[in-house]
């Protein structure tokens, strides 16, 4: 399956985690960043990051990510996991 791309708001191509990735990371739900450009890249998000939540709401699907971004206004706070670290990344959506 080709990665779903939401170039408009965030500028990332993401896909859901596989069952193996979920087991290996201990993450229940999240979206793996395969490519990052635009606002996401400017905010420091990079391929391999896992988006866990947007503005405090968990993202388990691409549809949920889109819905949360649609109502985010000009800024969004993303909780991402990178390796063993979780960090909040503020993204200016413009």
CSV table of C-alpha atoms in Angstrom, one decimal:
chain,number,residue,atom,x,y,z
A,1,UNK,CA,0.0,0.0,0.0
A,2,UNK,CA,1.3,3.5,-0.8
A,3,UNK,CA,1.7,5.7,2.2
A,4,UNK,CA,-1.1,8.1,2.6
A,5,UNK,CA,0.0,11.7,2.2
A,6,UNK,CA,-1.5,14.7,3.9
A,7,UNK,CA,0.6,17.3,2.1
A,8,UNK,CA,-1.8,20.1,2.8
A,9,UNK,CA,-1.7,20.8,6.5
A,10,UNK,CA,1.3,19.0,7.9
A,11,UNK,CA,3.3,17.9,4.9
A,12,UNK,CA,3.9,14.3,6.0
A,13,UNK,CA,3.4,10.9,4.5
A,14,UNK,CA,2.3,8.5,7.3
A,15,UNK,CA,1.2,5.0,7.7
A,16,UNK,CA,-0.2,3.0,10.7
A,17,UNK,CA,2.2,0.9,12.7
A,18,UNK,CA,2.3,-2.8,11.9
A,19,UNK,CA,1.4,-5.2,14.7
A,20,UNK,CA,5.2,-6.1,14.9
A,21,UNK,CA,6.1,-2.4,15.3
A,22,UNK,CA,3.5,-2.0,18.0
A,23,UNK,CA,4.8,-5.0,19.9
A,24,UNK,CA,8.5,-3.9,19.5
A,25,UNK,CA,7.9,-0.4,20.6
A,26,UNK,CA,5.2,-0.8,23.2
A,27,UNK,CA,3.1,1.8,21.4
A,28,UNK,CA,-0.7,0.9,21.1
A,29,UNK,CA,-1.5,3.3,18.3
A,30,UNK,CA,0.4,5.9,16.3
A,31,UNK,CA,1.3,6.8,12.8
A,32,UNK,CA,4.8,6.3,11.4
A,33,UNK,CA,6.2,9.2,9.4
A,34,UNK,CA,7.7,7.9,6.2
A,35,UNK,CA,8.4,11.3,4.6
A,36,UNK,CA,8.3,14.8,6.1
A,37,UNK,CA,8.2,18.2,4.3
A,38,UNK,CA,6.5,21.5,4.7
A,39,UNK,CA,5.4,22.6,8.2
A,40,UNK,CA,6.3,19.2,9.8
A,41,UNK,CA,9.9,19.3,8.5
A,42,UNK,CA,10.3,22.9,9.6
A,43,UNK,CA,9.2,21.9,13.1
A,44,UNK,CA,11.8,19.1,13.2
A,45,UNK,CA,9.7,16.1,12.5
A,46,UNK,CA,11.6,13.5,10.4
A,47,UNK,CA,11.1,10.0,8.9
A,48,UNK,CA,11.0,7.3,11.5
A,49,UNK,CA,9.1,9.5,14.1
A,50,UNK,CA,5.8,8.1,15.4
A,51,UNK,CA,3.0,10.6,15.8
A,52,UNK,CA,1.1,9.6,18.9
A,53,UNK,CA,-1.3,12.6,19.4
A,54,UNK,CA,-2.3,15.9,18.1
A,55,UNK,CA,-3.3,18.6,20.7
A,56,UNK,CA,-3.6,15.9,23.3
A,57,UNK,CA,-5.9,13.5,21.3
A,58,UNK,CA,-4.5,10.1,20.3
A,59,UNK,CA,-4.2,9.4,16.6
A,60,UNK,CA,-4.7,5.8,15.7
A,61,UNK,CA,-5.7,6.4,12.1
A,62,UNK,CA,-4.9,8.7,9.2
A,63,UNK,CA,-8.6,9.8,9.2
A,64,UNK,CA,-8.3,10.8,12.8
A,65,UNK,CA,-5.0,12.7,12.1
A,66,UNK,CA,-6.7,14.6,9.3
A,67,UNK,CA,-9.8,15.4,11.4
A,68,UNK,CA,-7.6,16.8,14.3
A,69,UNK,CA,-5.5,18.8,11.9
A,70,UNK,CA,-8.6,20.2,10.2
A,71,UNK,CA,-9.8,21.7,13.5
A,72,UNK,CA,-6.3,22.8,14.8
A,73,UNK,CA,-6.3,26.4,13.6
A,74,UNK,CA,-2.8,27.8,12.8
A,75,UNK,CA,-0.9,25.7,15.3
A,76,UNK,CA,-0.8,22.1,16.5
A,77,UNK,CA,1.0,20.3,19.3
A,78,UNK,CA,2.2,16.9,18.2
A,79,UNK,CA,3.4,14.3,20.7
A,80,UNK,CA,5.9,12.1,18.9
A,81,UNK,CA,8.1,9.2,19.8
A,82,UNK,CA,11.6,9.1,18.5
A,83,UNK,CA,13.6,6.1,19.6
A,84,UNK,CA,13.0,5.8,23.3
A,85,UNK,CA,12.1,9.5,23.7
A,86,UNK,CA,8.7,11.2,23.7
A,87,UNK,CA,8.6,14.9,22.8
A,88,UNK,CA,6.1,17.6,22.1
A,89,UNK,CA,6.7,19.3,18.8
A,90,UNK,CA,4.7,22.5,18.2
A,91,UNK,CA,3.9,22.9,14.5
A,92,UNK,CA,3.0,26.1,12.8
A,93,UNK,CA,0.4,25.2,10.2
A,94,UNK,CA,0.2,28.7,8.8
